[in-house]
């Protein structure tokens, strides 16, 4: 065990372990032993963090319910050798309670949490844009402000863009020729012109490409004016795009309730 006495901030815990506070969204939890849980967090300043929450499965636990998936929390963590330890957790927003009460919100939200975990690279590397994107999307979902499927697709496209995989929905993704173009290839990075087109590319309706561009840009009036056929076509292209970049697709995406 490498105790880090020399790096302790003033007022660090009695054990001499580095303590820090951060805001976080709970991405996933996993049972550990009789009463503990491992929680996967996406934090504002420390990126992805996996930490042990001790005793949270006991009914007497003070912060067990605050460390469920979707919860937005203020946490205090103690550095450990491999896993950090959650020492305090306060609720900032109870997204979990609202999202878990509706199957459509729950499946869309679960796909968001899984995508966030997969698209944020190394643990402990700050990923503030991904964090803010996730908190914003969960808030909109929990308040039922917009169609859950559109919120999910918008989140996935923007999260991919932040991760460095920005799709192109206007100019040709290969040669940059100004669009709009009829062909779309997830593997090539988006729209393709007539010259760059390769066999097997999709040819989505023009309105679908407009919808995808609006979802990426956060242009809600345009996105919400779309009809269900275009939304379904857009869902399929976003899923294909994500699958290409993540190697294995999201396990939770096929469960999303698309109506
Ligand atoms: Zn081209």
mmCIF file of C-alpha atoms and ligand atoms in Angstrom:
data_model
loop_
_atom_site.group_PDB
_atom_site.id
_atom_site.type_symbol
_atom_site.label_atom_id
_atom_site.label_comp_id
_atom_site.label_asym_id
_atom_site.label_seq_id
_atom_site.Cartn_x
_atom_site.Cartn_y
_atom_site.Cartn_z
ATOM 1 C CA UNK A 1 0.000 0.000 0.000
ATOM 2 C CA UNK A 2 1.541 3.290 -1.069
ATOM 3 C CA UNK A 3 0.464 5.901 1.439
ATOM 4 C CA UNK A 4 0.900 9.347 0.071
ATOM 5 C CA UNK A 5 1.777 11.360 3.178
ATOM 6 C CA UNK A 6 3.857 13.847 1.217
ATOM 7 C CA UNK A 7 0.952 14.781 -1.049
ATOM 8 C CA UNK A 8 -1.685 15.113 1.643
ATOM 9 C CA UNK A 9 -3.622 18.353 1.462
ATOM 10 C CA UNK A 10 -4.035 20.203 4.780
ATOM 11 C CA UNK A 11 -6.779 18.588 6.819
ATOM 12 C CA UNK A 12 -6.509 15.224 5.102
ATOM 13 C CA UNK A 13 -8.080 12.278 6.866
ATOM 14 C CA UNK A 14 -6.815 10.730 10.044
ATOM 15 C CA UNK A 15 -5.226 7.867 8.146
ATOM 16 C CA UNK A 16 -3.030 10.200 6.153
ATOM 17 C CA UNK A 17 -4.670 9.193 2.895
ATOM 18 C CA UNK A 18 -5.306 11.818 0.209
ATOM 19 C CA UNK A 19 -8.895 13.008 0.376
ATOM 20 C CA UNK A 20 -10.669 14.931 -2.342
ATOM 21 C CA UNK A 21 -14.150 16.172 -3.145
ATOM 22 C CA UNK A 22 -15.805 16.201 -6.518
ATOM 23 C CA UNK A 23 -19.187 16.198 -8.224
ATOM 24 C CA UNK A 24 -20.123 13.002 -10.011
ATOM 25 C CA UNK A 25 -22.758 10.984 -11.823
ATOM 26 C CA UNK A 26 -23.047 7.334 -10.754
ATOM 27 C CA UNK A 27 -22.612 5.252 -13.929
ATOM 28 C CA UNK A 28 -22.784 1.719 -12.603
ATOM 29 C CA UNK A 29 -22.616 -0.268 -9.393
ATOM 30 C CA UNK A 30 -21.399 -3.747 -8.631
ATOM 31 C CA UNK A 31 -21.734 -5.839 -5.479
ATOM 32 C CA UNK A 32 -18.603 -6.394 -3.444
ATOM 33 C CA UNK A 33 -18.549 -8.860 -0.573
ATOM 34 C CA UNK A 34 -21.446 -8.898 1.901
ATOM 35 C CA UNK A 35 -22.338 -5.251 2.232
ATOM 36 C CA UNK A 36 -20.148 -3.159 -0.054
ATOM 37 C CA UNK A 37 -20.443 -1.903 -3.578
ATOM 38 C CA UNK A 38 -18.030 -0.749 -6.226
ATOM 39 C CA UNK A 39 -19.394 2.387 -7.870
ATOM 40 C CA UNK A 40 -18.217 3.647 -11.250
ATOM 41 C CA UNK A 41 -18.409 7.444 -11.300
ATOM 42 C CA UNK A 42 -17.931 10.104 -13.935
ATOM 43 C CA UNK A 43 -16.614 13.073 -11.987
ATOM 44 C CA UNK A 44 -16.310 16.702 -13.024
ATOM 45 C CA UNK A 45 -12.592 17.105 -12.328
ATOM 46 C CA UNK A 46 -11.142 13.591 -12.042
ATOM 47 C CA UNK A 47 -12.733 11.838 -15.013
ATOM 48 C CA UNK A 48 -13.791 8.236 -14.502
ATOM 49 C CA UNK A 49 -13.251 6.933 -10.977
ATOM 50 C CA UNK A 50 -14.036 3.511 -9.532
ATOM 51 C CA UNK A 51 -14.511 3.549 -5.798
ATOM 52 C CA UNK A 52 -15.644 1.274 -2.990
ATOM 53 C CA UNK A 53 -18.719 2.352 -1.046
ATOM 54 C CA UNK A 54 -18.546 0.473 2.243
ATOM 55 C CA UNK A 55 -21.606 -0.873 3.989
ATOM 56 C CA UNK A 56 -24.032 0.651 1.477
ATOM 57 C CA UNK A 57 -26.065 -2.529 1.087
ATOM 58 C CA UNK A 58 -26.969 -2.495 4.760
ATOM 59 C CA UNK A 59 -30.377 -0.980 5.387
ATOM 60 C CA UNK A 60 -28.828 1.336 7.976
ATOM 61 C CA UNK A 61 -26.504 2.861 5.374
ATOM 62 C CA UNK A 62 -26.781 6.621 5.205
ATOM 63 C CA UNK A 63 -25.669 7.024 1.632
ATOM 64 C CA UNK A 64 -26.596 3.768 -0.090
ATOM 65 C CA UNK A 65 -29.530 5.251 -2.012
ATOM 66 C CA UNK A 66 -27.438 8.246 -3.069
ATOM 67 C CA UNK A 67 -25.008 5.951 -4.868
ATOM 68 C CA UNK A 68 -27.407 4.353 -7.335
ATOM 69 C CA UNK A 69 -27.064 4.721 -11.134
ATOM 70 C CA UNK A 70 -28.103 8.143 -12.543
ATOM 71 C CA UNK A 71 -27.670 9.929 -9.210
ATOM 72 C CA UNK A 72 -25.876 13.265 -9.351
ATOM 73 C CA UNK A 73 -23.860 13.562 -6.173
ATOM 74 C CA UNK A 74 -21.224 15.542 -4.359
ATOM 75 C CA UNK A 75 -18.741 12.960 -3.085
ATOM 76 C CA UNK A 76 -15.695 12.863 -0.883
ATOM 77 C CA UNK A 77 -13.194 10.184 -1.834
ATOM 78 C CA UNK A 78 -10.086 8.782 -0.217
ATOM 79 C CA UNK A 79 -7.304 7.648 -2.502
ATOM 80 C CA UNK A 80 -6.550 3.964 -2.321
ATOM 81 C CA UNK A 81 -3.990 1.730 -3.962
ATOM 82 C CA UNK A 82 -6.258 0.612 -6.784
ATOM 83 C CA UNK A 83 -9.809 1.593 -5.887
ATOM 84 C CA UNK A 84 -10.648 4.819 -4.118
ATOM 85 C CA UNK A 85 -13.114 4.806 -1.196
ATOM 86 C CA UNK A 86 -16.277 6.911 -0.981
ATOM 87 C CA UNK A 87 -16.309 8.540 2.455
ATOM 88 C CA UNK A 88 -19.248 10.949 1.980
ATOM 89 C CA UNK A 89 -22.004 11.444 -0.593
ATOM 90 C CA UNK A 90 -24.636 14.176 -0.799
ATOM 91 C CA UNK A 91 -27.370 14.281 -3.429
ATOM 92 C CA UNK A 92 -27.187 17.167 -5.900
ATOM 93 C CA UNK A 93 -30.076 15.935 -8.070
ATOM 94 C CA UNK A 94 -32.099 12.723 -7.645
ATOM 95 C CA UNK A 95 -32.174 11.879 -11.367
ATOM 96 C CA UNK A 96 -32.297 8.177 -10.500
ATOM 97 C CA UNK A 97 -35.694 8.290 -8.804
ATOM 98 C CA UNK A 98 -37.361 10.002 -11.771
ATOM 99 C CA UNK A 99 -35.588 8.121 -14.556
ATOM 100 C CA UNK A 100 -36.104 4.674 -13.008
ATOM 101 C CA UNK A 101 -39.851 5.222 -12.651
ATOM 102 C CA UNK A 102 -40.377 5.109 -16.443
ATOM 103 C CA UNK A 103 -39.169 2.277 -18.676
ATOM 104 C CA UNK A 104 -38.592 4.505 -21.724
ATOM 105 C CA UNK A 105 -36.514 6.977 -19.728
ATOM 106 C CA UNK A 106 -34.705 4.159 -17.967
ATOM 107 C CA UNK A 107 -33.573 2.374 -21.126
ATOM 108 C CA UNK A 108 -32.514 5.638 -22.833
ATOM 109 C CA UNK A 109 -30.677 6.740 -19.681
ATOM 110 C CA UNK A 110 -28.943 3.382 -19.276
ATOM 111 C CA UNK A 111 -27.588 3.624 -22.841
ATOM 112 C CA UNK A 112 -26.266 7.112 -22.000
ATOM 113 C CA UNK A 113 -24.457 5.904 -18.883
ATOM 114 C CA UNK A 114 -22.920 3.004 -20.775
ATOM 115 C CA UNK A 115 -21.828 5.267 -23.656
ATOM 116 C CA UNK A 116 -20.304 7.777 -21.236
ATOM 117 C CA UNK A 117 -18.306 5.058 -19.514
ATOM 118 C CA UNK A 118 -17.064 3.660 -22.828
ATOM 119 C CA UNK A 119 -16.272 7.001 -24.477
ATOM 120 C CA UNK A 120 -14.338 8.487 -21.553
ATOM 121 C CA UNK A 121 -10.862 7.038 -21.849
ATOM 122 C CA UNK A 122 -8.472 6.488 -18.979
ATOM 123 C CA UNK A 123 -9.542 6.590 -15.344
ATOM 124 C CA UNK A 124 -8.635 9.780 -13.443
ATOM 125 C CA UNK A 125 -8.110 11.806 -16.628
ATOM 126 C CA UNK A 126 -10.341 14.891 -16.552
ATOM 127 C CA UNK A 127 -13.224 14.701 -19.053
ATOM 128 C CA UNK A 128 -15.186 17.796 -18.114
ATOM 129 C CA UNK A 129 -17.026 18.149 -21.453
ATOM 130 C CA UNK A 130 -18.287 14.558 -21.263
ATOM 131 C CA UNK A 131 -19.330 15.141 -17.659
ATOM 132 C CA UNK A 132 -21.284 18.319 -18.472
ATOM 133 C CA UNK A 133 -22.891 16.664 -21.491
ATOM 134 C CA UNK A 134 -24.055 13.716 -19.382
ATOM 135 C CA UNK A 135 -25.418 15.842 -16.525
ATOM 136 C CA UNK A 136 -27.278 18.041 -19.015
ATOM 137 C CA UNK A 137 -28.802 15.083 -20.866
ATOM 138 C CA UNK A 138 -29.880 13.302 -17.660
ATOM 139 C CA UNK A 139 -31.487 16.506 -16.403
ATOM 140 C CA UNK A 140 -33.530 16.899 -19.613
ATOM 141 C CA UNK A 141 -34.481 13.210 -19.450
ATOM 142 C CA UNK A 142 -35.511 13.345 -15.775
ATOM 143 C CA UNK A 143 -37.664 16.436 -16.363
ATOM 144 C CA UNK A 144 -39.282 14.824 -19.440
ATOM 145 C CA UNK A 145 -38.611 18.029 -21.309
ATOM 146 C CA UNK A 146 -38.053 16.301 -24.656
ATOM 147 C CA UNK A 147 -38.575 12.994 -26.441
ATOM 148 C CA UNK A 148 -36.301 10.428 -24.762
ATOM 149 C CA UNK A 149 -35.148 8.917 -28.083
ATOM 150 C CA UNK A 150 -34.099 12.307 -29.449
ATOM 151 C CA UNK A 151 -32.281 13.176 -26.210
ATOM 152 C CA UNK A 152 -30.429 9.865 -26.393
ATOM 153 C CA UNK A 153 -29.392 10.255 -30.046
ATOM 154 C CA UNK A 154 -28.321 13.858 -29.478
ATOM 155 C CA UNK A 155 -26.275 12.805 -26.457
ATOM 156 C CA UNK A 156 -24.626 9.937 -28.347
ATOM 157 C CA UNK A 157 -23.660 12.124 -31.319
ATOM 158 C CA UNK A 158 -22.273 14.891 -29.112
ATOM 159 C CA UNK A 159 -20.463 12.458 -26.872
ATOM 160 C CA UNK A 160 -18.857 10.852 -29.942
ATOM 161 C CA UNK A 161 -17.851 14.323 -31.151
ATOM 162 C CA UNK A 162 -16.241 15.160 -27.783
ATOM 163 C CA UNK A 163 -14.376 11.828 -27.946
ATOM 164 C CA UNK A 164 -12.922 12.929 -31.295
ATOM 165 C CA UNK A 165 -15.298 11.100 -33.628
ATOM 166 C CA UNK A 166 -17.372 14.022 -34.864
ATOM 167 C CA UNK A 167 -19.550 12.774 -37.700
ATOM 168 C CA UNK A 168 -20.043 14.977 -40.762
ATOM 169 C CA UNK A 169 -23.628 15.476 -41.911
ATOM 170 C CA UNK A 170 -23.012 18.046 -44.611
ATOM 171 C CA UNK A 171 -19.553 18.183 -46.183
ATOM 172 C CA UNK A 172 -18.011 14.992 -47.549
ATOM 173 C CA UNK A 173 -16.191 13.218 -44.701
ATOM 174 C CA UNK A 174 -13.372 12.173 -47.083
ATOM 175 C CA UNK A 175 -12.656 15.117 -49.407
ATOM 176 C CA UNK A 176 -14.586 17.951 -47.738
ATOM 177 C CA UNK A 177 -16.720 18.753 -50.815
ATOM 178 C CA UNK A 178 -19.630 20.905 -49.615
ATOM 179 C CA UNK A 179 -22.871 18.981 -49.094
ATOM 180 C CA UNK A 180 -25.515 17.891 -48.608
ATOM 181 C CA UNK A 181 -24.660 14.473 -50.054
ATOM 182 C CA UNK A 182 -26.858 11.402 -50.407
ATOM 183 C CA UNK A 183 -24.473 8.722 -49.128
ATOM 184 C CA UNK A 184 -23.657 8.044 -45.498
ATOM 185 C CA UNK A 185 -20.992 5.735 -44.131
ATOM 186 C CA UNK A 186 -20.351 5.274 -40.406
ATOM 187 C CA UNK A 187 -16.926 3.805 -41.225
ATOM 188 C CA UNK A 188 -15.924 6.812 -43.339
ATOM 189 C CA UNK A 189 -17.129 9.315 -40.707
ATOM 190 C CA UNK A 190 -20.429 10.464 -42.171
ATOM 191 C CA UNK A 191 -21.657 11.908 -45.471
ATOM 192 C CA UNK A 192 -19.836 10.996 -48.684
ATOM 193 C CA UNK A 193 -19.944 12.767 -52.056
ATOM 194 C CA UNK A 194 -20.520 10.954 -55.351
ATOM 195 C CA UNK A 195 -16.764 10.599 -55.948
ATOM 196 C CA UNK A 196 -15.911 9.226 -52.507
ATOM 197 C CA UNK A 197 -18.919 6.947 -52.246
ATOM 198 C CA UNK A 198 -18.002 3.300 -51.621
ATOM 199 C CA UNK A 199 -20.221 0.253 -52.197
ATOM 200 C CA UNK A 200 -22.507 -0.584 -49.313
ATOM 201 C CA UNK A 201 -22.981 2.938 -47.965
ATOM 202 C CA UNK A 202 -26.411 3.924 -46.693
ATOM 203 C CA UNK A 203 -28.541 6.445 -48.556
ATOM 204 C CA UNK A 204 -30.683 8.057 -45.890
ATOM 205 C CA UNK A 205 -33.464 10.484 -46.745
ATOM 206 C CA UNK A 206 -32.345 14.092 -46.866
ATOM 207 C CA UNK A 207 -34.656 14.903 -43.918
ATOM 208 C CA UNK A 208 -32.901 12.231 -41.847
ATOM 209 C CA UNK A 209 -29.524 13.835 -42.454
ATOM 210 C CA UNK A 210 -31.024 17.211 -41.498
ATOM 211 C CA UNK A 211 -32.340 15.602 -38.288
ATOM 212 C CA UNK A 212 -28.930 14.085 -37.456
ATOM 213 C CA UNK A 213 -27.196 17.431 -38.008
ATOM 214 C CA UNK A 214 -29.774 19.137 -35.763
ATOM 215 C CA UNK A 215 -29.252 16.539 -33.002
ATOM 216 C CA UNK A 216 -25.491 17.043 -33.153
ATOM 217 C CA UNK A 217 -25.864 20.831 -33.052
ATOM 218 C CA UNK A 218 -28.569 20.834 -30.355
ATOM 219 C CA UNK A 219 -31.037 22.505 -32.755
ATOM 220 C CA UNK A 220 -34.213 21.322 -30.990
ATOM 221 C CA UNK A 221 -36.861 23.144 -33.071
ATOM 222 C CA UNK A 222 -35.556 21.347 -36.195
ATOM 223 C CA UNK A 223 -35.124 17.999 -34.409
ATOM 224 C CA UNK A 224 -38.612 18.085 -32.883
ATOM 225 C CA UNK A 225 -40.226 18.900 -36.233
ATOM 226 C CA UNK A 226 -39.083 15.492 -37.573
ATOM 227 C CA UNK A 227 -41.500 12.613 -38.111
ATOM 228 C CA UNK A 228 -41.235 9.094 -36.689
ATOM 229 C CA UNK A 229 -39.906 7.499 -39.904
ATOM 230 C CA UNK A 230 -36.937 9.897 -39.980
ATOM 231 C CA UNK A 231 -36.343 9.380 -36.275
ATOM 232 C CA UNK A 232 -36.167 5.626 -36.741
ATOM 233 C CA UNK A 233 -33.760 5.980 -39.642
ATOM 234 C CA UNK A 234 -31.626 8.380 -37.582
ATOM 235 C CA UNK A 235 -31.620 5.925 -34.610
ATOM 236 C CA UNK A 236 -30.231 3.211 -36.878
ATOM 237 C CA UNK A 237 -27.465 5.428 -38.260
ATOM 238 C CA UNK A 238 -26.439 6.677 -34.809
ATOM 239 C CA UNK A 239 -26.298 3.068 -33.565
ATOM 240 C CA UNK A 240 -24.181 2.057 -36.588
ATOM 241 C CA UNK A 241 -21.864 5.009 -36.068
ATOM 242 C CA UNK A 242 -21.434 4.184 -32.373
ATOM 243 C CA UNK A 243 -20.868 0.504 -33.086
ATOM 244 C CA UNK A 244 -18.128 1.339 -35.576
ATOM 245 C CA UNK A 245 -16.229 3.489 -33.069
ATOM 246 C CA UNK A 246 -16.730 1.329 -29.986
ATOM 247 C CA UNK A 247 -15.909 -2.002 -31.656
ATOM 248 C CA UNK A 248 -18.524 -3.759 -29.575
ATOM 249 C CA UNK A 249 -21.787 -1.810 -29.610
ATOM 250 C CA UNK A 250 -23.617 -0.794 -26.463
ATOM 251 C CA UNK A 251 -25.286 -3.706 -24.695
ATOM 252 C CA UNK A 252 -28.126 -1.456 -23.566
ATOM 253 C CA UNK A 253 -28.907 0.165 -26.920
ATOM 254 C CA UNK A 254 -31.096 -2.653 -28.344
ATOM 255 C CA UNK A 255 -33.272 -2.407 -25.212
ATOM 256 C CA UNK A 256 -34.191 1.215 -25.828
ATOM 257 C CA UNK A 257 -37.933 1.557 -26.161
ATOM 258 C CA UNK A 258 -38.436 3.349 -29.479
ATOM 259 C CA UNK A 259 -42.009 4.306 -30.154
HETATM 260 ZN ZN1 LIG B 1 -15.800 13.360 -51.310
#
